[in-house]
Amino acid sequence: ETGVTQTPRHLVMGMTNKKSLKCEQHLGHNAMYWYKQSAKKPLELMFVYNFKEQTENNSVPSRFSPECPNSSHLFLHLHTLQPEDSALYLCASSEARQGVNEQYFGPGTRLTVT
Amino acid sequence: KQEVTQIPAALSVPEGENLVLNCSFTDSAIYNLQWFRQDPGKGLTSLLLIQSSQREQTSGRLNASLDKSSGRSTLYIAASQPGDSATYLCAGFFRDDKIIFGKGTRLHILP
């Protein structure tokens, strides 16, 4: 595997379900990011982890809970979501949060909340 | 408020033509600017990154420029091909650690 991978690629869940999105990077990077991409809106940065520590939470509702057990893996735990949370969730990584910060993205998870 | 704007939202160009995509930003305290392409339903593919100390970067048929004083970046695509059809996004990385994306320009190359 190379680059940034995300699983699952597609997810349909009810509002009472609990699910998790997974991201893995094989680039030796130390920073990882979760973004939300909704129709007709710019990408929104949700969370940032730098050297496994959460450094940013951009006013994301608590029904989204990130986890970063090591620099290569990032999870997004989902519970009691709303239909407006349906979107493409993108994971990215970079060498570190500061510096050149060139970002590499995974293919995304298309989430539908019913 | 920091904003990154891409105009037009959509563009159609005959194959073989050269074209320019625009990205403007309101905060001149920009650290880097990165251009991406996104195919429908897919993730973002990095095209070029320009650091604030640079004025342009080139990769193959692509050339990106950065003018901090005017708050503009352009992505020049030479000799366009149908495979260039995609949405092109720019993202500004600012000195207060904010990362702001534009909404993108949807490019269609007509065969």
GROMACS .gro file of C-alpha atoms in nm:
model
  225
    1GLU     CA    1   0.000   0.000   0.000
    2THR     CA    2   0.124   0.346  -0.077
    3GLY     CA    3   0.009   0.697   0.006
    4VAL     CA    4  -0.301   0.752   0.216
    5THR     CA    5  -0.574   0.491   0.237
    6GLN     CA    6  -0.923   0.519   0.382
    7THR     CA    7  -1.183   0.258   0.472
    8PRO     CA    8  -1.463   0.210   0.414
    9ARG     CA    9  -1.505   0.393   0.084
   10HIS     CA   10  -1.881   0.413   0.126
   11LEU     CA   11  -2.091   0.401   0.443
   12VAL     CA   12  -2.464   0.425   0.500
   13MET     CA   13  -2.574   0.454   0.859
   14GLY     CA   14  -2.886   0.535   1.055
   15MET     CA   15  -2.898   0.820   1.301
   16THR     CA   16  -2.871   0.588   1.600
   17ASN     CA   17  -2.577   0.382   1.471
   18LYS     CA   18  -2.215   0.396   1.581
   19LYS     CA   19  -1.946   0.354   1.316
   20SER     CA   20  -1.581   0.441   1.263
   21LEU     CA   21  -1.384   0.569   0.968
   22LYS     CA   22  -1.023   0.461   0.933
   23CYS     CA   23  -0.728   0.634   0.770
   24GLU     CA   24  -0.376   0.502   0.729
   25GLN     CA   25  -0.076   0.678   0.579
   26HIS     CA   26   0.235   0.502   0.448
   27LEU     CA   27   0.441   0.817   0.391
   28GLY     CA   28   0.620   0.845   0.724
   29HIS     CA   29   0.436   1.169   0.802
   30ASN     CA   30   0.371   1.306   1.149
   31ALA     CA   31   0.059   1.517   1.095
   32MET     CA   32  -0.285   1.386   1.002
   33TYR     CA   33  -0.607   1.569   0.924
   34TRP     CA   34  -0.980   1.506   0.891
   35TYR     CA   35  -1.175   1.720   0.643
   36LYS     CA   36  -1.543   1.732   0.553
   37GLN     CA   37  -1.650   1.804   0.196
   38SER     CA   38  -2.017   1.890   0.145
   39ALA     CA   39  -2.182   1.979  -0.184
   40LYS     CA   40  -2.127   2.341  -0.292
   41LYS     CA   41  -1.909   2.421   0.012
   42PRO     CA   42  -1.531   2.445   0.048
   43LEU     CA   43  -1.344   2.171   0.230
   44GLU     CA   44  -1.377   2.221   0.603
   45LEU     CA   45  -1.089   2.125   0.830
   46MET     CA   46  -1.226   1.928   1.126
   47PHE     CA   47  -0.935   1.794   1.330
   48VAL     CA   48  -0.556   1.800   1.321
   49TYR     CA   49  -0.312   1.567   1.493
   50ASN     CA   50   0.058   1.644   1.508
   51PHE     CA   51   0.290   1.375   1.648
   52LYS     CA   52  -0.021   1.192   1.780
   53GLU     CA   53  -0.141   1.494   1.976
   54GLN     CA   54  -0.465   1.670   1.878
   55THR     CA   55  -0.373   2.027   1.800
   56GLU     CA   56  -0.692   2.155   1.642
   57ASN     CA   57  -1.065   2.100   1.674
   58ASN     CA   58  -1.251   2.343   1.455
   59SER     CA   59  -1.577   2.362   1.650
   60VAL     CA   60  -1.679   2.014   1.545
   61PRO     CA   61  -1.987   1.866   1.720
   62SER     CA   62  -1.911   1.602   1.981
   63ARG     CA   63  -2.091   1.335   1.778
   64PHE     CA   64  -1.760   1.323   1.583
   65SER     CA   65  -1.477   1.183   1.793
   66PRO     CA   66  -1.124   1.147   1.650
   67GLU     CA   67  -0.858   0.907   1.766
   68CYS     CA   68  -0.491   0.889   1.667
   69PRO     CA   69  -0.319   0.586   1.825
   70ASN     CA   70   0.006   0.644   1.633
   71SER     CA   71   0.140   0.868   1.359
   72SER     CA   72   0.026   0.630   1.084
   73HIS     CA   73  -0.336   0.576   1.184
   74LEU     CA   74  -0.630   0.808   1.233
   75PHE     CA   75  -0.988   0.721   1.316
   76LEU     CA   76  -1.311   0.917   1.319
   77HIS     CA   77  -1.574   0.766   1.547
   78LEU     CA   78  -1.932   0.855   1.459
   79HIS     CA   79  -2.243   0.833   1.677
   80THR     CA   80  -2.596   0.974   1.665
   81LEU     CA   81  -2.528   1.158   1.341
   82GLN     CA   82  -2.773   1.386   1.163
   83PRO     CA   83  -2.871   1.376   0.793
   84GLU     CA   84  -2.677   1.701   0.737
   85ASP     CA   85  -2.360   1.512   0.830
   86SER     CA   86  -2.383   1.325   0.499
   87ALA     CA   87  -2.070   1.423   0.307
   88LEU     CA   88  -1.736   1.305   0.175
   89TYR     CA   89  -1.490   1.269   0.464
   90LEU     CA   90  -1.130   1.310   0.358
   91CYS     CA   91  -0.816   1.223   0.547
   92ALA     CA   92  -0.483   1.389   0.470
   93SER     CA   93  -0.129   1.378   0.601
   94SER     CA   94   0.180   1.598   0.587
   95GLU     CA   95   0.534   1.577   0.721
   96ALA     CA   96   0.439   1.795   1.017
   97ARG     CA   97   0.181   2.061   1.102
   98GLN     CA   98   0.431   2.343   1.056
   99GLY     CA   99   0.677   2.400   0.779
  100VAL     CA  100   0.613   2.323   0.412
  101ASN     CA  101   0.306   2.122   0.513
  102GLU     CA  102   0.236   1.976   0.167
  103GLN     CA  103  -0.081   1.772   0.210
  104TYR     CA  104  -0.152   1.429   0.066
  105PHE     CA  105  -0.511   1.309   0.061
  106GLY     CA  106  -0.681   0.974   0.075
  107PRO     CA  107  -0.970   0.876  -0.156
  108GLY     CA  108  -1.234   0.966   0.103
  109THR     CA  109  -1.531   0.793   0.265
  110ARG     CA  110  -1.870   0.881   0.120
  111LEU     CA  111  -2.103   0.889   0.423
  112THR     CA  112  -2.481   0.887   0.396
  113VAL     CA  113  -2.687   0.930   0.712
  114THR     CA  114  -3.044   0.810   0.680
  115LYS     CA  115  -1.205   3.709   0.776
  116GLN     CA  116  -0.972   3.495   0.567
  117GLU     CA  117  -1.120   3.381   0.239
  118VAL     CA  118  -0.997   3.190  -0.064
  119THR     CA  119  -1.198   3.248  -0.380
  120GLN     CA  120  -1.190   3.066  -0.712
  121ILE     CA  121  -1.357   3.223  -1.012
  122PRO     CA  122  -1.512   3.102  -1.235
  123ALA     CA  123  -1.688   2.810  -1.069
  124ALA     CA  124  -1.693   2.625  -1.400
  125LEU     CA  125  -1.503   2.654  -1.728
  126SER     CA  126  -1.525   2.476  -2.064
  127VAL     CA  127  -1.233   2.495  -2.304
  128PRO     CA  128  -1.164   2.324  -2.640
  129GLU     CA  129  -0.892   2.062  -2.638
  130GLY     CA  130  -0.544   2.191  -2.716
  131GLU     CA  131  -0.595   2.540  -2.576
  132ASN     CA  132  -0.388   2.690  -2.297
  133LEU     CA  133  -0.586   2.806  -1.995
  134VAL     CA  134  -0.550   2.983  -1.664
  135LEU     CA  135  -0.732   2.907  -1.340
  136ASN     CA  136  -0.750   3.176  -1.073
  137CYS     CA  137  -0.729   3.169  -0.696
  138SER     CA  138  -0.745   3.480  -0.479
  139PHE     CA  139  -0.695   3.519  -0.105
  140THR     CA  140  -0.763   3.801   0.136
  141ASP     CA  141  -0.475   3.751   0.384
  142SER     CA  142  -0.128   3.832   0.251
  143ALA     CA  143   0.028   3.651   0.549
  144ILE     CA  144   0.026   3.331   0.349
  145TYR     CA  145   0.281   3.059   0.416
  146ASN     CA  146   0.213   2.821   0.126
  147LEU     CA  147  -0.042   2.775  -0.147
  148GLN     CA  148  -0.123   2.431  -0.284
  149TRP     CA  149  -0.314   2.336  -0.599
  150PHE     CA  150  -0.507   2.009  -0.623
  151ARG     CA  151  -0.723   1.830  -0.873
  152GLN     CA  152  -1.025   1.624  -0.773
  153ASP     CA  153  -1.200   1.376  -0.998
  154PRO     CA  154  -1.570   1.308  -0.929
  155GLY     CA  155  -1.620   1.111  -0.608
  156LYS     CA  156  -1.247   1.085  -0.544
  157GLY     CA  157  -0.992   1.237  -0.311
  158LEU     CA  158  -0.761   1.526  -0.388
  159THR     CA  159  -0.442   1.482  -0.588
  160SER     CA  160  -0.166   1.731  -0.513
  161LEU     CA  161  -0.044   1.916  -0.823
  162LEU     CA  162   0.189   2.191  -0.706
  163LEU     CA  163   0.283   2.365  -0.384
  164ILE     CA  164   0.430   2.715  -0.382
  165GLN     CA  165   0.605   2.842  -0.073
  166SER     CA  166   0.574   3.211   0.016
  167SER     CA  167   0.939   3.267  -0.079
  168GLN     CA  168   0.876   3.134  -0.431
  169ARG     CA  169   0.696   3.300  -0.719
  170GLU     CA  170   0.620   2.997  -0.930
  171GLN     CA  171   0.646   2.621  -0.962
  172THR     CA  172   0.631   2.402  -1.271
  173SER     CA  173   0.544   2.038  -1.329
  174GLY     CA  174   0.507   1.916  -1.685
  175ARG     CA  175   0.229   2.115  -1.855
  176LEU     CA  176   0.136   2.288  -1.530
  177ASN     CA  177   0.273   2.615  -1.398
  178ALA     CA  178   0.153   2.780  -1.079
  179SER     CA  179   0.236   3.133  -0.971
  180LEU     CA  180   0.197   3.318  -0.643
  181ASP     CA  181   0.173   3.695  -0.595
  182LYS     CA  182   0.131   3.771  -0.225
  183SER     CA  183   0.102   4.148  -0.273
  184SER     CA  184  -0.201   4.116  -0.499
  185GLY     CA  185  -0.342   3.812  -0.316
  186ARG     CA  186  -0.348   3.597  -0.627
  187SER     CA  187  -0.233   3.260  -0.751
  188THR     CA  188  -0.282   3.121  -1.100
  189LEU     CA  189  -0.258   2.770  -1.239
  190TYR     CA  190  -0.161   2.763  -1.605
  191ILE     CA  191  -0.236   2.448  -1.802
  192ALA     CA  192  -0.069   2.422  -2.143
  193ALA     CA  193  -0.207   2.227  -2.438
  194SER     CA  194  -0.515   2.105  -2.251
  195GLN     CA  195  -0.633   1.745  -2.292
  196PRO     CA  196  -0.966   1.573  -2.215
  197GLY     CA  197  -0.793   1.397  -1.925
  198ASP     CA  198  -0.744   1.737  -1.760
  199SER     CA  199  -1.119   1.756  -1.698
  200ALA     CA  200  -1.164   1.769  -1.320
  201THR     CA  201  -1.228   2.013  -1.038
  202TYR     CA  202  -0.923   2.219  -0.945
  203LEU     CA  203  -0.891   2.341  -0.587
  204CYS     CA  204  -0.647   2.581  -0.427
  205ALA     CA  205  -0.570   2.592  -0.057
  206GLY     CA  206  -0.396   2.866   0.139
  207PHE     CA  207  -0.186   2.787   0.444
  208PHE     CA  208  -0.165   3.101   0.655
  209ARG     CA  209   0.077   3.216   0.923
  210ASP     CA  210  -0.188   3.185   1.196
  211ASP     CA  211  -0.199   2.812   1.110
  212LYS     CA  212  -0.532   2.836   0.928
  213ILE     CA  213  -0.587   2.619   0.622
  214ILE     CA  214  -0.851   2.763   0.388
  215PHE     CA  215  -0.973   2.597   0.069
  216GLY     CA  216  -1.148   2.757  -0.226
  217LYS     CA  217  -1.469   2.603  -0.362
  218GLY     CA  218  -1.288   2.496  -0.679
  219THR     CA  219  -1.319   2.548  -1.052
  220ARG     CA  220  -1.484   2.266  -1.246
  221LEU     CA  221  -1.292   2.234  -1.573
  222HIS     CA  222  -1.429   2.057  -1.880
  223ILE     CA  223  -1.203   2.007  -2.181
  224LEU     CA  224  -1.407   1.964  -2.497
  225PRO     CA  225  -1.272   1.695  -2.734
   0.00000   0.00000   0.00000
